[in-house]
mmCIF file of C-alpha atoms and ligand atoms in Angstrom:
data_model
loop_
_atom_site.group_PDB
_atom_site.id
_atom_site.type_symbol
_atom_site.label_atom_id
_atom_site.label_comp_id
_atom_site.label_asym_id
_atom_site.label_seq_id
_atom_site.Cartn_x
_atom_site.Cartn_y
_atom_site.Cartn_z
ATOM 1 C CA MET A 1 15.430 6.600 20.047
ATOM 2 C CA THR A 2 19.107 6.820 20.956
ATOM 3 C CA THR A 3 21.673 7.102 18.180
ATOM 4 C CA PRO A 4 23.325 3.754 17.467
ATOM 5 C CA ARG A 5 27.036 3.897 18.174
ATOM 6 C CA GLY A 6 29.636 4.172 15.451
ATOM 7 C CA ALA A 7 31.880 1.283 14.462
ATOM 8 C CA LEU A 8 35.529 1.113 15.467
ATOM 9 C CA ILE A 9 37.548 -0.057 12.481
ATOM 10 C CA ALA A 10 41.315 -0.564 12.599
ATOM 11 C CA ILE A 11 43.320 -0.625 9.382
ATOM 12 C CA GLU A 12 46.602 -2.498 9.763
ATOM 13 C CA GLY A 13 49.346 -3.737 7.510
ATOM 14 C CA LEU A 14 52.972 -3.396 6.619
ATOM 15 C CA ASP A 15 54.563 -0.183 5.394
ATOM 16 C CA ARG A 16 53.706 0.381 1.709
ATOM 17 C CA ALA A 17 50.564 -1.742 1.887
ATOM 18 C CA GLY A 18 48.504 1.385 1.129
ATOM 19 C CA LYS A 19 46.890 1.984 4.532
ATOM 20 C CA SER A 20 46.721 5.764 4.368
ATOM 21 C CA THR A 21 45.440 5.801 0.774
ATOM 22 C CA GLN A 22 42.745 3.280 1.655
ATOM 23 C CA CYS A 23 41.781 5.194 4.812
ATOM 24 C CA ASP A 24 41.196 8.360 2.781
ATOM 25 C CA ILE A 25 39.105 6.531 0.176
ATOM 26 C CA LEU A 26 37.137 4.786 2.877
ATOM 27 C CA LEU A 27 36.427 7.964 4.802
ATOM 28 C CA ASN A 28 34.951 9.568 1.674
ATOM 29 C CA ARG A 29 32.988 6.471 0.830
ATOM 30 C CA LEU A 30 31.462 6.226 4.301
ATOM 31 C CA ARG A 31 30.487 9.883 4.257
ATOM 32 C CA ALA A 32 29.040 9.561 0.752
ATOM 33 C CA ALA A 33 26.913 6.694 2.085
ATOM 34 C CA GLY A 34 25.582 9.021 4.786
ATOM 35 C CA ILE A 35 27.595 7.355 7.574
ATOM 36 C CA PRO A 36 29.317 9.932 9.787
ATOM 37 C CA ALA A 37 32.985 8.985 9.992
ATOM 38 C CA LYS A 38 36.342 10.218 11.249
ATOM 39 C CA LEU A 39 39.934 9.145 10.872
ATOM 40 C CA GLN A 40 42.478 8.823 13.663
ATOM 41 C CA LYS A 41 46.095 8.013 12.875
ATOM 42 C CA PHE A 42 48.501 6.299 15.278
ATOM 43 C CA PRO A 43 51.054 7.348 16.226
ATOM 44 C CA ASP A 44 49.297 10.692 16.683
ATOM 45 C CA ARG A 45 52.332 12.910 16.282
ATOM 46 C CA THR A 46 50.482 16.108 17.269
ATOM 47 C CA THR A 47 50.465 15.622 21.067
ATOM 48 C CA PRO A 48 53.427 16.142 23.429
ATOM 49 C CA ILE A 49 53.881 12.343 23.626
ATOM 50 C CA GLY A 50 53.523 12.223 19.839
ATOM 51 C CA HIS A 51 56.329 14.776 19.516
ATOM 52 C CA MET A 52 58.629 12.457 21.439
ATOM 53 C CA ILE A 53 57.640 9.516 19.247
ATOM 54 C CA ASN A 54 58.174 11.573 16.113
ATOM 55 C CA SER A 55 61.596 12.636 17.226
ATOM 56 C CA TYR A 56 62.510 9.021 18.041
ATOM 57 C CA LEU A 57 61.352 7.858 14.594
ATOM 58 C CA THR A 58 62.930 10.637 12.574
ATOM 59 C CA THR A 59 66.241 11.350 14.316
ATOM 60 C CA THR A 60 69.037 9.125 15.493
ATOM 61 C CA SER A 61 69.918 11.584 18.258
ATOM 62 C CA THR A 62 66.756 10.753 20.221
ATOM 63 C CA ASN A 63 67.659 7.552 21.946
ATOM 64 C CA LEU A 64 65.123 5.729 24.011
ATOM 65 C CA ASP A 65 65.323 2.159 25.175
ATOM 66 C CA ASP A 66 62.915 -0.271 23.543
ATOM 67 C CA GLN A 67 60.679 -0.504 26.601
ATOM 68 C CA SER A 68 60.313 3.265 26.998
ATOM 69 C CA ILE A 69 59.376 3.932 23.384
ATOM 70 C CA HIS A 70 56.961 1.010 23.467
ATOM 71 C CA LEU A 71 55.183 2.517 26.474
ATOM 72 C CA LEU A 72 55.075 5.922 24.786
ATOM 73 C CA PHE A 73 53.318 4.419 21.743
ATOM 74 C CA SER A 74 50.797 2.857 24.118
ATOM 75 C CA ALA A 75 50.384 6.078 26.130
ATOM 76 C CA ASN A 76 49.744 7.847 22.827
ATOM 77 C CA ARG A 77 46.717 5.553 22.377
ATOM 78 C CA TRP A 78 45.579 5.932 25.985
ATOM 79 C CA GLU A 79 45.499 9.699 25.643
ATOM 80 C CA SER A 80 42.952 9.223 22.816
ATOM 81 C CA ARG A 81 40.774 6.737 24.660
ATOM 82 C CA ASP A 82 38.149 9.217 25.841
ATOM 83 C CA SER A 83 37.799 10.826 22.447
ATOM 84 C CA ILE A 84 37.565 7.404 20.744
ATOM 85 C CA LEU A 85 34.724 6.399 23.047
ATOM 86 C CA SER A 86 32.868 9.688 22.793
ATOM 87 C CA THR A 87 33.178 9.674 19.003
ATOM 88 C CA LEU A 88 31.625 6.194 18.861
ATOM 89 C CA GLN A 89 28.898 7.113 21.339
ATOM 90 C CA ALA A 90 28.005 10.132 19.220
ATOM 91 C CA GLY A 91 27.242 7.698 16.392
ATOM 92 C CA THR A 92 30.389 8.427 14.381
ATOM 93 C CA THR A 93 32.326 5.554 12.854
ATOM 94 C CA LEU A 94 36.036 5.810 13.590
ATOM 95 C CA LEU A 95 38.797 4.543 11.315
ATOM 96 C CA LEU A 96 42.136 3.919 12.967
ATOM 97 C CA ASP A 97 45.178 4.070 10.700
ATOM 98 C CA ARG A 98 47.302 1.606 12.747
ATOM 99 C CA TYR A 99 46.474 0.614 16.327
ATOM 100 C CA VAL A 100 47.637 -1.757 19.053
ATOM 101 C CA TYR A 101 48.536 -4.510 16.565
ATOM 102 C CA SER A 102 51.250 -2.365 14.961
ATOM 103 C CA GLY A 103 52.266 -1.498 18.500
ATOM 104 C CA ILE A 104 52.824 -5.142 19.396
ATOM 105 C CA VAL A 105 54.535 -6.368 16.266
ATOM 106 C CA PHE A 106 56.899 -3.457 15.672
ATOM 107 C CA SER A 107 58.239 -3.571 19.222
ATOM 108 C CA ALA A 108 58.492 -7.370 19.265
ATOM 109 C CA ALA A 109 60.296 -7.314 15.886
ATOM 110 C CA LYS A 110 63.123 -5.113 17.084
ATOM 111 C CA PRO A 111 66.579 -6.584 17.266
ATOM 112 C CA ALA A 112 67.430 -7.244 20.895
ATOM 113 C CA GLU A 113 69.669 -4.786 22.655
ATOM 114 C CA VAL A 114 73.012 -6.375 23.295
ATOM 115 C CA ILE A 115 73.433 -4.893 26.739
ATOM 116 C CA PRO A 116 72.004 -5.363 29.301
ATOM 117 C CA ASP A 117 69.201 -7.649 28.182
ATOM 118 C CA PRO A 118 69.857 -9.882 25.173
ATOM 119 C CA LYS A 119 66.244 -10.977 24.711
ATOM 120 C CA PRO A 120 63.788 -9.281 22.325
ATOM 121 C CA LEU A 121 60.566 -7.946 23.866
ATOM 122 C CA SER A 122 58.009 -10.730 24.130
ATOM 123 C CA ILE A 123 54.580 -10.474 22.554
ATOM 124 C CA SER A 124 52.923 -10.819 25.935
ATOM 125 C CA TRP A 125 55.014 -7.995 27.397
ATOM 126 C CA CYS A 126 54.200 -5.831 24.386
ATOM 127 C CA LYS A 127 50.466 -6.475 24.682
ATOM 128 C CA ALA A 128 50.134 -5.670 28.362
ATOM 129 C CA PRO A 129 50.033 -1.844 28.353
ATOM 130 C CA ASP A 130 47.207 -1.788 25.781
ATOM 131 C CA VAL A 131 44.882 -3.999 27.834
ATOM 132 C CA GLY A 132 41.700 -2.028 28.523
ATOM 133 C CA LEU A 133 41.771 0.135 25.393
ATOM 134 C CA PRO A 134 38.700 0.063 23.129
ATOM 135 C CA ARG A 135 38.713 -3.047 20.989
ATOM 136 C CA PRO A 136 37.960 -2.656 17.281
ATOM 137 C CA ASP A 137 34.822 -4.230 15.858
ATOM 138 C CA ILE A 138 36.935 -5.349 12.936
ATOM 139 C CA ILE A 139 40.604 -5.165 11.954
ATOM 140 C CA ILE A 140 41.120 -4.803 8.226
ATOM 141 C CA PHE A 141 44.569 -6.157 7.405
ATOM 142 C CA LEU A 142 46.124 -5.054 4.114
ATOM 143 C CA ASN A 143 48.220 -8.018 3.167
ATOM 144 C CA ILE A 144 51.126 -7.518 0.834
ATOM 145 C CA GLY A 145 53.741 -10.084 -0.148
ATOM 146 C CA GLN A 146 57.448 -9.376 0.055
ATOM 147 C CA GLU A 147 57.828 -9.342 -3.734
ATOM 148 C CA GLU A 148 55.012 -6.885 -4.333
ATOM 149 C CA ALA A 149 56.205 -4.684 -1.460
ATOM 150 C CA GLU A 150 59.632 -4.491 -3.004
ATOM 151 C CA LYS A 151 58.201 -3.382 -6.359
ATOM 152 C CA ARG A 152 56.600 -0.388 -4.674
ATOM 153 C CA ALA A 153 58.381 2.857 -3.862
ATOM 154 C CA GLY A 154 61.462 2.637 -1.666
ATOM 155 C CA PHE A 155 61.561 3.227 2.042
ATOM 156 C CA GLY A 156 61.977 6.645 3.572
ATOM 157 C CA GLU A 157 64.404 7.599 6.228
ATOM 158 C CA GLU A 158 62.496 6.626 9.362
ATOM 159 C CA ARG A 159 63.619 4.134 11.917
ATOM 160 C CA TYR A 160 61.958 0.701 11.317
ATOM 161 C CA GLU A 161 61.822 1.278 7.528
ATOM 162 C CA LYS A 162 64.354 -1.440 6.919
ATOM 163 C CA ARG A 163 63.919 -4.678 5.092
ATOM 164 C CA GLU A 164 65.002 -6.996 7.888
ATOM 165 C CA MET A 165 62.655 -5.313 10.339
ATOM 166 C CA GLN A 166 59.764 -5.441 7.846
ATOM 167 C CA GLU A 167 60.255 -9.161 7.329
ATOM 168 C CA LYS A 168 60.049 -9.778 11.057
ATOM 169 C CA VAL A 169 56.983 -7.566 11.277
ATOM 170 C CA ARG A 170 55.348 -9.601 8.507
ATOM 171 C CA GLY A 171 55.971 -12.842 10.384
ATOM 172 C CA LEU A 172 54.682 -11.451 13.656
ATOM 173 C CA PHE A 173 51.492 -10.081 12.076
ATOM 174 C CA GLU A 174 50.927 -13.555 10.611
ATOM 175 C CA ARG A 175 51.400 -15.046 14.038
ATOM 176 C CA LEU A 176 48.926 -12.651 15.669
ATOM 177 C CA ARG A 177 46.305 -13.360 13.000
ATOM 178 C CA GLY A 178 46.925 -17.093 13.060
ATOM 179 C CA GLU A 179 46.829 -17.436 16.803
ATOM 180 C CA GLY A 180 43.886 -15.113 16.906
ATOM 181 C CA SER A 181 45.474 -13.645 19.983
ATOM 182 C CA GLY A 182 46.570 -10.177 19.004
ATOM 183 C CA SER A 183 45.687 -8.558 22.288
ATOM 184 C CA SER A 184 42.980 -11.151 22.701
ATOM 185 C CA THR A 185 41.433 -10.648 19.320
ATOM 186 C CA ASP A 186 39.610 -13.615 17.959
ATOM 187 C CA LYS A 187 40.561 -14.895 14.547
ATOM 188 C CA GLU A 188 37.292 -13.561 13.168
ATOM 189 C CA ASP A 189 38.269 -10.025 14.163
ATOM 190 C CA TRP A 190 40.748 -10.017 11.256
ATOM 191 C CA TRP A 191 39.531 -9.206 7.769
ATOM 192 C CA VAL A 192 42.447 -9.948 5.457
ATOM 193 C CA VAL A 193 42.530 -8.083 2.151
ATOM 194 C CA ASP A 194 45.003 -8.790 -0.649
ATOM 195 C CA ALA A 195 46.633 -5.388 -1.025
ATOM 196 C CA GLY A 196 48.488 -6.343 -4.216
ATOM 197 C CA GLY A 197 45.720 -5.251 -6.608
ATOM 198 C CA SER A 198 44.854 -1.820 -7.984
ATOM 199 C CA ILE A 199 43.768 0.918 -5.569
ATOM 200 C CA GLU A 200 40.144 0.449 -6.714
ATOM 201 C CA GLU A 201 40.240 -3.323 -6.317
ATOM 202 C CA VAL A 202 41.678 -3.050 -2.841
ATOM 203 C CA ALA A 203 39.123 -0.370 -1.930
ATOM 204 C CA GLY A 204 36.344 -2.741 -3.006
ATOM 205 C CA GLU A 205 37.611 -5.499 -0.711
ATOM 206 C CA VAL A 206 38.181 -3.077 2.151
ATOM 207 C CA TRP A 207 34.595 -1.896 1.759
ATOM 208 C CA LYS A 208 33.330 -5.458 2.229
ATOM 209 C CA GLY A 209 35.237 -5.582 5.498
ATOM 210 C CA VAL A 210 33.667 -2.319 6.578
ATOM 211 C CA GLU A 211 30.188 -3.600 5.785
ATOM 212 C CA GLU A 212 30.947 -6.644 7.907
ATOM 213 C CA GLY A 213 32.137 -4.386 10.752
ATOM 214 C CA LEU A 214 28.988 -2.260 10.527
ATOM 215 C CA ARG A 215 26.855 -5.406 10.545
ATOM 216 C CA ARG A 216 28.600 -6.650 13.689
ATOM 217 C CA VAL A 217 27.862 -3.377 15.441
ATOM 218 C CA ARG A 218 24.197 -3.453 14.386
ATOM 219 C CA GLU A 219 23.825 -6.987 15.667
ATOM 220 C CA GLY A 220 25.920 -6.487 18.787
ATOM 221 C CA SER A 221 24.996 -5.301 22.261
ATOM 222 C CA GLY A 222 25.954 -1.695 21.585
ATOM 223 C CA GLU A 223 28.796 -1.884 24.062
ATOM 224 C CA VAL A 224 32.332 -1.145 22.989
ATOM 225 C CA ARG A 225 34.479 -4.106 24.014
ATOM 226 C CA SER A 226 37.870 -3.703 25.615
ATOM 227 C CA ILE A 227 41.171 -5.239 24.692
ATOM 228 C CA GLU A 228 41.828 -8.036 27.159
HETATM 229 N N1 FDM B 301 54.649 1.957 15.202
HETATM 230 C C1 FDM B 301 53.383 2.410 15.135
HETATM 231 C C2 FDM B 301 55.141 1.353 16.346
HETATM 232 O O1 FDM B 301 56.298 0.941 16.404
HETATM 233 N N2 FDM B 301 54.317 1.202 17.429
HETATM 234 C C3 FDM B 301 53.023 1.651 17.412
HETATM 235 O O2 FDM B 301 52.300 1.521 18.416
HETATM 236 C C4 FDM B 301 52.533 2.285 16.218
HETATM 237 C C5 FDM B 301 51.129 2.802 16.166
HETATM 238 O O3 FDM B 301 55.765 3.566 13.925
HETATM 239 F F1 FDM B 301 57.125 2.037 11.555
HETATM 240 C C6 FDM B 301 55.577 2.166 14.066
HETATM 241 C C7 FDM B 301 55.131 1.711 12.728
HETATM 242 C C8 FDM B 301 55.897 2.615 11.795
HETATM 243 C C9 FDM B 301 56.131 3.867 12.586
HETATM 244 O O4 FDM B 301 54.123 4.782 11.654
HETATM 245 C C10 FDM B 301 55.400 5.087 12.093
HETATM 246 P P1 FDM B 301 53.504 5.547 10.377
HETATM 247 O O5 FDM B 301 52.192 4.861 10.118
HETATM 248 O O6 FDM B 301 54.492 5.396 9.262
HETATM 249 O O7 FDM B 301 53.334 6.982 10.820
HETATM 250 MG MG1 MG B 302 55.781 5.230 7.882
#
């Protein structure tokens, strides 16, 4: 008998929704249930491309135009494609802490450059470079309202950690989920969890999403789909 493949589970949400905390809890819970699992964070700041992204996010001296940094975020996923697929084929479930959906909405939320092109990046332009990447079996979206987000700890120093940007990101995530077209995801790919509760409550809801993802893999063809 061949080993069934692992599930590909993306965890998405706004900053301060608790993604990293929930990923850690989930990883332990999967392993405790005897399900081999790994965590992959995007951006992956450890690679040469990741170093460029990190320097863009953390310093104002690294200036890249919006298109270039967008393509670097995508390239940072492409360089993990082979390891994502081989991890799944080895029967290991892979949790992604952010993925192409963050990639789309953060770039599309940016204020337009004044010169030379006054238009913001379109969603369709932002989606294009990720077409062909492995498509998650389920996207668990940690949903947090503006009020609750503002009660939580303040933003750090990184680029994008600004209120106006976060509000646009919120709206764009809603649009992707509503249209069901975040890089060709269907509406049912999104598992929306209210992230306003306690860590344990949220973990309980996230776990239901994971069980749904695992069920989809068991009942599916075994193939990993691609983002279209
Ligand atoms: N981000 C993240 C992007 O703009 N594009 C992407 O493709 C990804 C994966 O990078 F503001 C943004 C989201 C966030 C910033 O992410 C750093 P972390 O999760 O805080 O490291
Ligand atoms: Mg951050």
